[in-house]
Coordinates of C-alpha atoms in Angstrom, one line a residue:
Chain A
M17 CA 126.7 131.1 62.5
D18 CA 130.2 129.6 63.1
A19 CA 131.9 126.4 61.8
I20 CA 130.8 124.3 64.7
E21 CA 127.2 125.4 64.5
K22 CA 127.2 124.9 60.6
N23 CA 128.7 121.3 61.1
L24 CA 125.8 120.6 63.7
L25 CA 123.3 121.6 61.3
K26 CA 124.6 119.5 58.7
E27 CA 124.6 116.5 61.0
V28 CA 121.1 116.9 62.1
A29 CA 119.3 118.4 59.2
E30 CA 121.6 117.7 56.3
L31 CA 121.6 121.3 55.6
D32 CA 124.7 123.0 54.0
S33 CA 122.8 126.3 53.6
L34 CA 119.4 127.7 54.6
P35 CA 116.6 125.2 53.7
V36 CA 114.1 125.8 51.1
G37 CA 110.7 126.4 52.4
A38 CA 109.6 127.0 55.8
Y39 CA 112.0 126.8 58.6
N40 CA 112.8 127.7 62.1
I41 CA 116.4 127.4 63.5
R42 CA 117.0 127.6 67.2
A43 CA 120.6 128.1 68.3
N44 CA 121.5 128.0 72.0
G45 CA 118.0 128.7 73.2
Q46 CA 117.3 131.6 70.8
L47 CA 115.7 132.1 67.5
A48 CA 118.4 132.1 64.8
G49 CA 116.4 132.2 61.6
R50 CA 112.8 131.8 60.4
N51 CA 111.0 131.6 57.2
T52 CA 107.3 131.0 56.5
T53 CA 105.4 130.4 53.3
A54 CA 101.9 131.1 52.0
N55 CA 100.7 127.8 53.5
I56 CA 102.9 127.4 56.5
D57 CA 103.1 129.7 59.3
I58 CA 105.4 129.6 62.4
V59 CA 104.4 131.6 65.5
T60 CA 106.5 132.1 68.6
K61 CA 104.6 131.0 71.7
T62 CA 104.0 133.8 74.3
D63 CA 103.3 131.7 77.3
K64 CA 106.3 129.3 77.2
P65 CA 109.4 128.7 75.1
G66 CA 108.5 127.1 71.7
I67 CA 106.8 127.6 68.6
D68 CA 103.4 126.7 67.0
I69 CA 103.5 125.5 63.4
Y70 CA 100.3 125.8 61.4
I71 CA 100.0 124.0 58.0
R72 CA 96.9 125.0 56.0
P73 CA 94.5 122.3 54.8
F74 CA 95.6 120.6 51.5
T75 CA 99.1 121.9 51.5
K76 CA 101.1 119.5 49.4
N77 CA 104.8 118.8 48.8
E78 CA 106.0 121.5 51.3
S79 CA 108.5 120.9 54.1
V80 CA 109.4 122.5 57.4
H81 CA 112.9 122.3 58.8
I82 CA 113.2 122.9 62.5
P83 CA 116.7 122.1 63.8
V84 CA 118.0 123.0 67.2
I85 CA 121.6 123.5 67.9
L86 CA 123.4 123.9 71.1
S87 CA 127.1 124.8 71.4
Q88 CA 127.2 126.3 74.8
T89 CA 128.2 124.2 77.7
G90 CA 126.0 124.3 80.8
L91 CA 122.9 125.2 78.9
K92 CA 119.6 123.5 79.4
D93 CA 117.1 124.2 76.7
L94 CA 113.5 123.3 76.9
V95 CA 111.0 124.0 74.2
Y96 CA 107.2 123.2 73.5
N97 CA 106.5 122.8 69.9
D98 CA 103.0 122.2 68.5
F99 CA 102.3 121.2 65.0
H100 CA 98.8 121.8 63.6
I101 CA 98.6 119.9 60.2
G102 CA 95.5 120.8 58.4
E103 CA 92.9 118.6 56.7
G104 CA 94.3 116.7 53.6
A105 CA 97.7 118.2 53.8
D106 CA 100.8 116.1 52.9
V107 CA 103.9 117.5 54.2
T108 CA 107.4 116.7 55.7
I109 CA 108.8 118.1 58.8
I110 CA 112.5 117.7 59.5
A111 CA 113.4 118.1 63.3
G112 CA 116.9 117.4 64.7
C113 CA 119.1 118.4 67.5
G114 CA 122.6 118.8 67.5
I115 CA 124.8 119.4 70.8
H116 CA 128.5 120.5 70.7
N117 CA 129.5 120.5 74.3
C118 CA 133.2 121.4 75.0
G119 CA 133.3 122.4 78.6
G120 CA 132.7 121.0 82.1
G121 CA 128.9 121.4 82.3
N122 CA 126.2 119.3 80.8
A123 CA 124.3 120.5 77.7
E124 CA 120.7 119.5 77.6
H125 CA 117.7 119.9 75.2
D126 CA 114.4 118.7 75.9
G127 CA 111.7 119.0 73.2
I128 CA 108.1 118.5 74.0
H129 CA 106.4 118.0 70.5
T130 CA 102.7 117.7 70.0
F131 CA 101.3 116.9 66.6
W132 CA 97.6 117.4 65.7
L133 CA 96.9 115.9 62.3
A134 CA 93.5 116.8 61.0
K135 CA 91.4 114.5 58.9
N136 CA 93.2 112.7 56.0
A137 CA 96.4 114.7 56.8
K138 CA 99.6 113.0 55.9
L139 CA 103.0 113.7 57.6
R140 CA 106.5 112.5 57.4
Y141 CA 108.3 113.4 60.5
V142 CA 112.2 113.0 60.5
E143 CA 114.1 113.5 63.7
K144 CA 117.9 113.1 64.1
H145 CA 119.9 113.5 67.3
Y146 CA 123.6 114.0 67.4
G147 CA 126.1 115.1 70.0
E148 CA 129.7 115.7 70.2
G149 CA 132.1 117.1 72.8
D150 CA 135.2 116.6 74.7
G151 CA 133.7 114.1 77.2
R152 CA 133.8 116.3 80.2
G153 CA 130.1 117.3 80.3
K154 CA 127.3 115.3 79.1
Q155 CA 125.1 115.7 76.1
I156 CA 121.5 115.1 77.2
M157 CA 118.4 115.0 75.0
N158 CA 114.9 114.0 76.2
P159 CA 112.2 114.2 73.4
T160 CA 108.7 113.7 74.1
T161 CA 106.5 113.3 71.1
I162 CA 102.7 113.2 71.3
V163 CA 100.7 112.6 68.2
H164 CA 96.8 112.9 67.8
L165 CA 95.8 111.5 64.4
A166 CA 92.3 112.2 63.3
E167 CA 90.2 110.1 60.9
G168 CA 92.3 108.8 58.1
A169 CA 95.4 110.7 59.0
E170 CA 98.8 109.1 58.4
M171 CA 102.1 109.8 60.1
E172 CA 105.4 108.3 59.5
M173 CA 108.1 109.0 62.0
E174 CA 111.8 108.3 61.4
T175 CA 114.0 108.9 64.4
T176 CA 117.7 108.4 64.6
Q177 CA 120.2 108.7 67.4
I178 CA 123.5 107.9 66.0
A179 CA 126.3 109.3 68.1
G180 CA 127.3 111.4 70.9
V181 CA 124.1 111.4 73.2
D182 CA 125.1 110.4 76.7
D183 CA 121.6 110.3 78.3
T184 CA 118.2 110.1 76.6
I185 CA 114.7 109.3 77.6
R186 CA 112.6 109.3 74.5
K187 CA 108.7 109.2 75.0
T188 CA 106.3 108.8 72.3
G189 CA 102.6 108.7 72.9
G190 CA 99.8 108.5 70.4
D191 CA 96.2 108.1 69.8
L192 CA 94.5 107.1 66.5
A193 CA 91.1 107.7 65.3
E194 CA 89.2 105.7 62.6
G195 CA 91.4 104.5 59.7
A196 CA 94.5 106.4 61.0
S197 CA 98.0 105.0 60.6
L198 CA 101.1 105.4 62.4
V199 CA 104.5 104.1 61.5
V200 CA 107.6 104.6 63.6
K201 CA 111.1 103.7 62.6
E202 CA 113.6 104.2 65.2
K203 CA 117.4 103.6 65.2
I204 CA 119.6 104.0 68.1
M205 CA 123.3 103.4 68.6
T206 CA 124.9 103.8 72.1
T207 CA 128.6 103.7 72.9
G208 CA 130.7 104.2 76.0
D209 CA 128.6 104.5 79.0
Q210 CA 125.7 106.0 77.4
H211 CA 122.2 105.2 78.4
A212 CA 119.1 105.3 76.3
V213 CA 115.4 104.6 77.1
T214 CA 112.7 104.6 74.6
D215 CA 109.2 104.2 75.6
F216 CA 106.1 104.2 73.2
N217 CA 102.5 104.2 74.3
V218 CA 100.0 104.0 71.4
D219 CA 96.1 103.8 71.9
L220 CA 94.4 102.3 69.0
N221 CA 90.9 103.9 69.3
G222 CA 89.3 104.1 66.0
E223 CA 88.1 101.2 63.8
G224 CA 90.6 100.2 61.1
C225 CA 93.5 102.1 62.4
S226 CA 97.0 100.7 62.7
A227 CA 100.3 101.3 64.4
N228 CA 103.8 99.7 63.4
I229 CA 106.6 100.3 65.6
V230 CA 110.1 99.1 64.5
S231 CA 113.1 99.7 66.4
R232 CA 116.7 98.8 65.6
S233 CA 119.4 99.4 68.0
V234 CA 123.0 98.6 68.6
A235 CA 124.6 98.9 72.0
K236 CA 128.3 99.0 72.2
D237 CA 130.9 99.2 75.0
E238 CA 129.3 99.5 78.5
S239 CA 126.2 101.3 77.2
K240 CA 122.7 100.5 78.4
Q241 CA 119.4 100.5 76.5
E242 CA 116.0 99.8 77.3
F243 CA 113.1 99.5 74.9
I244 CA 109.4 99.7 76.3
S245 CA 106.4 99.7 74.3
H246 CA 102.6 99.7 75.1
I247 CA 100.2 99.1 72.2
N248 CA 96.6 99.1 73.3
G249 CA 94.0 97.7 70.8
N250 CA 90.6 99.2 71.8
C251 CA 88.6 98.3 68.7
A252 CA 89.1 96.6 65.3
C253 CA 92.7 97.5 64.7
A254 CA 96.1 96.2 63.9
G255 CA 99.2 96.8 66.1
H256 CA 102.8 95.5 65.5
S257 CA 106.0 96.2 67.3
E258 CA 109.5 94.8 66.5
C259 CA 112.6 95.4 68.5
D260 CA 115.9 94.0 67.2
A261 CA 119.0 94.9 69.0
I262 CA 122.7 94.0 68.6
I263 CA 124.7 93.7 71.7
M264 CA 128.4 94.1 71.7
D265 CA 131.3 94.3 74.2
H266 CA 129.8 94.7 77.7
A267 CA 126.6 96.5 76.9
S268 CA 123.1 95.6 78.1
V269 CA 119.8 95.7 76.6
I270 CA 116.2 95.4 77.9
A271 CA 113.3 94.8 75.6
S272 CA 109.8 95.1 77.3
P273 CA 107.0 95.5 74.7
A274 CA 103.5 95.0 75.9
L275 CA 100.3 94.4 74.0
T276 CA 96.9 94.9 75.4
A277 CA 93.8 93.7 73.5
N278 CA 90.6 95.3 74.9
S279 CA 88.5 94.2 71.9
V280 CA 88.0 90.9 70.1
D281 CA 88.7 92.7 66.9
A282 CA 92.1 93.9 67.9
S283 CA 94.9 92.0 66.1
L284 CA 98.2 92.6 68.0
I285 CA 101.8 91.2 67.4
H286 CA 105.2 91.7 68.7
E287 CA 108.6 90.3 68.1
A288 CA 111.9 91.0 69.7
A289 CA 115.3 89.6 69.4
I290 CA 118.5 90.6 71.1
G291 CA 121.8 89.0 70.2
K292 CA 125.3 89.6 69.1
I293 CA 126.7 89.6 65.6
A294 CA 126.6 86.1 64.2
G295 CA 130.1 84.8 63.9
E296 CA 129.6 83.4 60.4
Q297 CA 128.8 86.9 59.2
L298 CA 132.0 88.2 60.7
I299 CA 134.1 85.4 59.3
K300 CA 132.6 85.8 55.8
L301 CA 133.5 89.5 55.8
M302 CA 137.0 88.8 57.2
T303 CA 137.9 86.3 54.4
L304 CA 137.1 89.0 52.0
G305 CA 140.0 91.0 53.5
L306 CA 138.4 93.1 56.2
T307 CA 139.7 93.3 59.8
E308 CA 137.3 92.2 62.5
K309 CA 136.7 95.9 63.3
E310 CA 135.9 96.7 59.8
A311 CA 133.6 93.8 59.4
E312 CA 131.7 94.6 62.7
D313 CA 131.3 98.2 61.5
Q314 CA 130.0 97.1 58.0
I315 CA 127.4 94.7 59.6
V316 CA 126.3 97.4 62.1
N317 CA 125.9 100.1 59.5
G318 CA 124.0 97.7 57.4
F319 CA 121.8 96.8 60.3
L320 CA 121.0 100.5 61.0
K321 CA 120.5 101.5 57.4
Chain B
M3 CA 86.5 59.2 98.9
D4 CA 83.1 60.2 97.5
A5 CA 82.0 60.4 93.9
I6 CA 82.8 64.2 93.7
E7 CA 86.3 63.8 95.0
K8 CA 86.9 60.8 92.6
N9 CA 85.7 62.8 89.7
L10 CA 88.2 65.8 90.8
L11 CA 91.1 63.2 90.9
K12 CA 90.3 62.2 87.5
E13 CA 90.3 65.7 86.1
V14 CA 93.4 66.8 87.5
A15 CA 95.5 63.6 87.6
E16 CA 93.8 61.3 85.2
L17 CA 93.4 58.8 88.0
D18 CA 90.5 56.3 88.1
S19 CA 92.2 54.5 91.0
L20 CA 95.2 54.8 93.3
P21 CA 98.3 55.7 91.2
V22 CA 101.1 53.2 90.6
G23 CA 104.4 54.3 92.4
A24 CA 104.8 57.1 94.9
Y25 CA 101.9 59.4 95.7
N26 CA 100.6 61.9 98.2
I27 CA 96.9 62.7 97.9
R28 CA 95.9 65.8 99.8
A29 CA 91.9 66.4 100.3
N30 CA 90.5 69.3 102.0
G31 CA 93.6 70.2 103.7
Q32 CA 94.3 66.8 105.1
L33 CA 96.4 63.9 104.0
A34 CA 94.2 61.3 102.2
G35 CA 96.8 58.7 101.1
R36 CA 100.5 58.2 100.6
N37 CA 102.7 55.8 99.3
T38 CA 106.6 55.8 98.9
T39 CA 109.0 53.7 97.2
A40 CA 112.6 52.5 97.6
N41 CA 113.7 55.4 95.7
I42 CA 111.2 58.2 96.6
D43 CA 110.4 59.3 100.1
I44 CA 107.6 61.7 101.0
V45 CA 107.9 63.4 104.3
T46 CA 105.4 65.7 106.1
K47 CA 106.9 69.1 107.1
T48 CA 106.8 69.9 110.6
D49 CA 107.3 73.7 110.6
K50 CA 104.5 74.5 108.1
P51 CA 101.9 72.7 106.0
G52 CA 103.3 70.8 103.0
I53 CA 105.6 67.9 102.1
D54 CA 109.3 67.3 101.2
I55 CA 109.7 64.8 98.3
Y56 CA 113.1 63.1 98.0
I57 CA 114.2 61.4 94.9
R58 CA 117.4 59.5 95.2
P59 CA 120.1 60.1 92.6
F60 CA 120.0 58.1 89.3
T61 CA 116.2 57.0 90.0
K62 CA 114.8 56.2 86.5
N63 CA 111.4 55.7 85.2
E64 CA 109.5 56.5 88.4
S65 CA 106.6 59.0 89.0
V66 CA 105.1 60.8 91.9
H67 CA 101.5 61.9 91.9
I68 CA 100.5 64.7 94.2
P69 CA 97.0 65.8 93.6
V70 CA 95.2 68.1 95.9
I71 CA 91.4 68.2 95.9
L72 CA 89.2 70.6 97.7
S73 CA 85.4 70.0 98.0
Q74 CA 84.6 72.1 101.1
T75 CA 83.3 75.6 100.5
G76 CA 85.0 78.4 102.5
L77 CA 88.4 76.6 102.8
K78 CA 91.7 78.2 102.2
D79 CA 94.5 75.7 101.9
L80 CA 98.1 76.6 101.7
V81 CA 100.9 74.2 101.2
Y82 CA 104.7 74.4 100.8
N83 CA 106.0 71.4 98.8
D84 CA 109.7 71.0 98.2
F85 CA 111.0 68.6 95.6
H86 CA 114.6 67.4 95.9
I87 CA 115.6 65.4 92.8
G88 CA 119.0 63.7 93.2
E89 CA 121.9 63.7 90.6
G90 CA 121.1 62.0 87.3
A91 CA 117.5 61.2 88.3
D92 CA 114.9 61.1 85.5
V93 CA 111.5 61.0 86.8
T94 CA 108.0 62.4 86.3
I95 CA 105.9 64.4 88.9
I96 CA 102.2 64.8 88.3
A97 CA 100.6 67.6 90.4
G98 CA 97.2 69.0 90.1
C99 CA 94.4 70.8 92.0
G100 CA 90.8 70.2 91.7
I101 CA 88.1 72.3 93.6
H102 CA 84.5 71.5 93.7
N103 CA 82.8 74.4 95.4
C104 CA 79.1 74.3 96.1
G105 CA 78.3 76.8 98.8
G106 CA 78.5 80.6 99.4
G107 CA 82.2 80.8 100.2
N108 CA 85.3 80.8 98.2
A109 CA 87.5 77.9 97.9
E110 CA 91.2 78.5 97.5
H111 CA 94.4 76.5 97.2
D112 CA 97.8 78.1 97.2
G113 CA 100.7 75.9 96.5
I114 CA 104.2 77.0 96.8
H115 CA 106.5 74.4 94.9
T116 CA 110.2 74.6 95.2
F117 CA 112.3 72.3 93.1
W118 CA 115.9 71.6 93.6
L119 CA 117.2 69.6 90.5
A120 CA 120.8 68.3 91.3
K121 CA 123.5 67.8 88.5
N122 CA 122.1 66.2 85.3
A123 CA 118.7 65.4 86.9
K124 CA 115.7 65.2 84.5
L125 CA 112.3 66.1 85.5
R126 CA 108.9 66.2 83.7
Y127 CA 106.4 68.2 85.8
V128 CA 102.8 68.1 84.8
E129 CA 100.3 70.4 86.6
K130 CA 96.4 70.6 85.9
H131 CA 94.1 72.9 87.5
Y132 CA 90.4 72.4 87.4
G133 CA 87.4 73.9 89.2
E134 CA 83.8 73.5 89.3
G135 CA 80.9 74.8 91.3
D136 CA 77.4 76.3 91.5
G137 CA 78.9 79.8 90.9
R138 CA 78.1 81.4 94.3
G139 CA 81.7 81.2 95.7
K140 CA 84.9 81.5 93.7
Q141 CA 87.4 78.8 93.0
I142 CA 90.8 80.5 93.5
M143 CA 94.2 78.9 92.9
N144 CA 97.6 80.7 93.2
P145 CA 100.5 78.4 92.3
T146 CA 104.1 79.6 92.9
T147 CA 106.7 77.4 91.3
I148 CA 110.4 78.0 92.0
V149 CA 112.9 75.9 90.1
H150 CA 116.6 75.7 90.8
L151 CA 118.4 73.9 88.1
A152 CA 122.0 72.7 88.7
E153 CA 124.6 71.9 86.0
G154 CA 123.1 69.9 83.2
A155 CA 119.6 69.6 84.9
E156 CA 116.7 69.5 82.5
M157 CA 113.1 70.4 83.4
E158 CA 110.0 70.4 81.4
M159 CA 106.8 71.8 82.9
E160 CA 103.5 71.4 81.4
T161 CA 100.8 73.4 83.0
T162 CA 97.1 73.5 82.1
Q163 CA 94.2 75.5 83.4
I164 CA 91.2 74.6 81.4
A165 CA 88.0 75.4 83.2
G166 CA 86.5 76.6 86.5
V167 CA 89.2 78.7 88.1
D168 CA 87.9 82.1 88.9
D169 CA 91.0 83.8 90.0
T170 CA 94.6 82.8 89.6
I171 CA 98.0 84.4 89.9
R172 CA 100.6 81.9 88.6
K173 CA 104.1 82.8 89.4
T174 CA 107.1 80.8 88.1
G175 CA 110.6 81.7 88.9
G176 CA 113.9 79.9 87.9
D177 CA 117.6 80.0 88.0
L178 CA 119.7 77.9 85.7
A179 CA 123.3 76.8 86.0
E180 CA 125.7 75.8 83.3
G181 CA 124.1 73.7 80.5
A182 CA 120.7 73.5 82.3
S183 CA 117.5 73.6 80.3
L184 CA 113.9 74.7 81.2
V185 CA 111.0 74.2 79.0
V186 CA 107.6 75.5 80.0
K187 CA 104.4 74.8 78.1
E188 CA 101.4 76.6 79.6
K189 CA 97.8 76.4 78.4
I190 CA 95.0 78.6 79.9
M191 CA 91.4 79.1 79.0
T192 CA 89.3 81.6 80.9
T193 CA 85.6 82.1 80.6
G194 CA 82.9 84.1 82.3
D195 CA 84.5 86.9 84.4
Q196 CA 87.6 84.9 85.3
H197 CA 90.9 86.5 85.8
A198 CA 94.2 84.8 85.2
V199 CA 97.8 86.2 85.6
T200 CA 100.8 84.5 84.6
D201 CA 104.2 85.7 85.5
F202 CA 107.6 84.1 84.6
N203 CA 111.0 85.2 85.8
V204 CA 113.9 83.3 84.7
D205 CA 117.6 84.0 85.3
L206 CA 119.8 82.3 82.8
N207 CA 123.2 82.2 84.8
G208 CA 125.1 79.4 83.5
E209 CA 127.1 79.1 80.3
G210 CA 125.1 77.3 77.5
C211 CA 121.9 77.1 79.6
S212 CA 118.5 77.7 77.9
A213 CA 114.8 78.6 78.6
N214 CA 111.9 78.1 76.3
I215 CA 108.5 79.5 77.5
V216 CA 105.6 78.8 75.3
S217 CA 102.1 80.0 76.5
R218 CA 98.8 79.4 74.6
S219 CA 95.7 80.9 75.9
V220 CA 92.0 81.4 75.0
A221 CA 90.0 84.3 76.7
K222 CA 86.3 84.0 76.4
D223 CA 83.4 85.9 77.5
E224 CA 84.3 88.8 79.9
S225 CA 87.5 87.2 81.2
K226 CA 90.8 88.9 81.6
Q227 CA 94.3 87.5 81.2
E228 CA 97.7 88.9 81.7
F229 CA 101.0 87.3 80.6
I230 CA 104.1 88.6 82.1
S231 CA 107.7 87.2 81.5
H232 CA 111.1 88.4 82.4
I233 CA 114.0 86.4 80.7
N234 CA 117.4 87.5 82.1
G235 CA 120.4 86.5 80.1
N236 CA 123.5 86.8 82.3
C237 CA 126.0 84.7 80.2
A238 CA 126.2 82.7 76.9
C239 CA 122.8 81.4 76.9
A240 CA 119.5 81.2 74.8
G241 CA 116.1 82.5 75.9
H242 CA 112.8 82.2 74.0
S243 CA 109.3 83.3 75.0
E244 CA 106.2 83.0 72.9
C245 CA 102.7 84.0 73.9
D246 CA 99.9 83.2 71.6
A247 CA 96.4 84.3 72.6
I248 CA 92.9 83.8 71.1
I249 CA 90.5 86.5 72.2
M250 CA 86.8 86.1 72.1
D251 CA 83.5 87.8 73.0
H252 CA 84.5 90.7 75.3
A253 CA 87.6 89.3 76.8
S254 CA 90.9 91.2 77.1
V255 CA 94.4 90.0 77.1
I256 CA 97.7 91.7 78.0
A257 CA 101.0 90.2 76.9
S258 CA 104.0 91.8 78.4
P259 CA 107.2 89.8 77.9
A260 CA 110.6 91.5 78.7
L261 CA 114.0 90.4 77.7
T262 CA 117.1 91.6 79.5
A263 CA 120.5 90.9 77.9
N264 CA 123.4 91.4 80.4
S265 CA 125.9 89.6 78.3
V266 CA 127.0 90.0 74.8
D267 CA 126.7 86.2 74.4
A268 CA 123.0 86.1 75.4
S269 CA 120.7 85.4 72.6
L270 CA 117.0 86.2 73.4
I271 CA 114.0 86.2 71.4
H272 CA 110.4 86.7 72.1
E273 CA 107.1 86.7 70.1
A274 CA 103.6 87.4 71.0
A275 CA 100.4 87.6 68.9
I276 CA 96.9 88.3 70.2
G277 CA 93.8 88.0 67.9
K278 CA 90.5 86.5 67.2
I279 CA 89.9 83.3 65.4
A280 CA 90.4 83.9 61.6
G281 CA 87.2 84.3 59.8
E282 CA 88.2 81.9 57.0
Q283 CA 88.9 79.2 59.3
L284 CA 85.4 79.4 60.8
I285 CA 83.8 79.6 57.3
K286 CA 85.8 76.6 56.2
L287 CA 84.6 74.5 59.2
M288 CA 81.0 75.7 58.8
T289 CA 80.9 74.8 55.1
L290 CA 81.6 71.2 56.4
G291 CA 78.4 71.3 58.3
L292 CA 79.6 72.5 61.7
T293 CA 77.7 75.3 63.5
E294 CA 79.6 78.5 64.2
K295 CA 79.8 77.4 67.8
E296 CA 81.0 74.0 67.1
A297 CA 83.5 75.3 64.6
E298 CA 84.9 77.7 67.3
D299 CA 85.2 74.8 69.8
Q300 CA 87.1 72.6 67.3
I301 CA 89.6 75.5 66.7
V302 CA 90.1 76.4 70.3
N303 CA 90.6 72.8 71.1
G304 CA 93.1 72.4 68.4
F305 CA 95.1 75.5 69.6
L306 CA 95.2 74.3 73.2
K307 CA 96.2 70.8 72.3

């Protein structure tokens, strides 16, 4: 693994060396390293590209790293990863995709991730997307994430796209059984002429289940962002979505969150706000000696933290 | 005018007798009465059904009543009404449609209302929809309201659909010039198997203009409601939409409000909440001696007031 690839790994998975525990590293469409543990098995799919990750029931305090890095221009990588989280397990999965694209072609990674959480399983899923390049070809990432939460299962998704992704359509779908809980925290920043679409569709099917989707985004330069969500309350359940966007320069942002209550016992709320950085905030920081640019950066970093 | 028609007039326009000032009463697709004033002219269209209402610049403290009533089953009535509000005028227009439908057929009124508010004109527009019948045929109303607000114009719309409308698609579109202001307050209650769709599309085009859309609705029985809004901020402007719905029995409600910020200076917010009446509120009123039904009615009335 060369310096470029090591840097990508660090950006998307905060890894300086090989991770502890289970991992599967994919580089330029090929397996570049794998480790399994007594409780966590990783199996290459035979019918299509991708892996199956099996986590035994009641596995606790273990993690799986599954970073993907691309450093070849012109490569289009597509994987199907399935995650089978056993009953009562409590684990962390750290995914991430880094693209370094120096060359005339586009570099694209599309990951179709499907999660099956068994009864009372708990999962923290962290996904970080990062791109860099010389600007000639595009870095493209289209993640699709489908989560099936069985009775009492809990999943927390933290997704971050900070820089260098030119085009992305991020789709997340989910269905929740009785007492299940899904929390999504999304952070996106777009610059230049980047385009990001994020689309959630969650079915609250089981009594007492809940979903909370929080998206924070910053759109700079000429970039365009679109936030779409559909929360469908089909029983006694609680759904909340929140979309806050800071708009800068000549960017544009669309927020389109829909709530559907199909049951008298569904309680659904959403909020959205789009606006620029408040002038007073900028002035306050500038009186402390920061330039306007530094003040903006500090506010944006705080907002996305 | 018979007792049924008089009752419809009272329901939709709170009129016990002929109104003071300008009016145009339409009954069963025909003109049933008209009065004009020195400042307000009403002219029957010659190319299609409907009227043009002309309000002279700087007309103050005058009102126009334009109720429509239908008491014939099987009638489908379509009108195009245009409202030309002169510069600096400050007037109130009270529209409303009442349908009494006893018979096997549907009774339908579709009104296409277009408002042209000149510079600094102020308009309060009140619209009330009411239906009654023996339940064999449907009462259908599809109002389309388009508002064009010139520089500094202000319009406040209060629309109410309380009972007896089986099917409705309510479309409201608007464009606002510099400093214009649009406030919409909508109240809808649906019962039985009624279906109501309400669809707003507002373009904030002029510096410093603002739109505030507030929808409150109650869906009972098996009724279905859909709230859609699009607020498009194309300049330094402020947009707010709010949709609060109480869901009861086996009703369903969809709230789908979209915000589009095409300018860094657009400040856009929306909020929505769908849920049932809080149990504590019911219990509190029931301990005061109300039955559950009475307690519910009181809460619903307070919510829609």
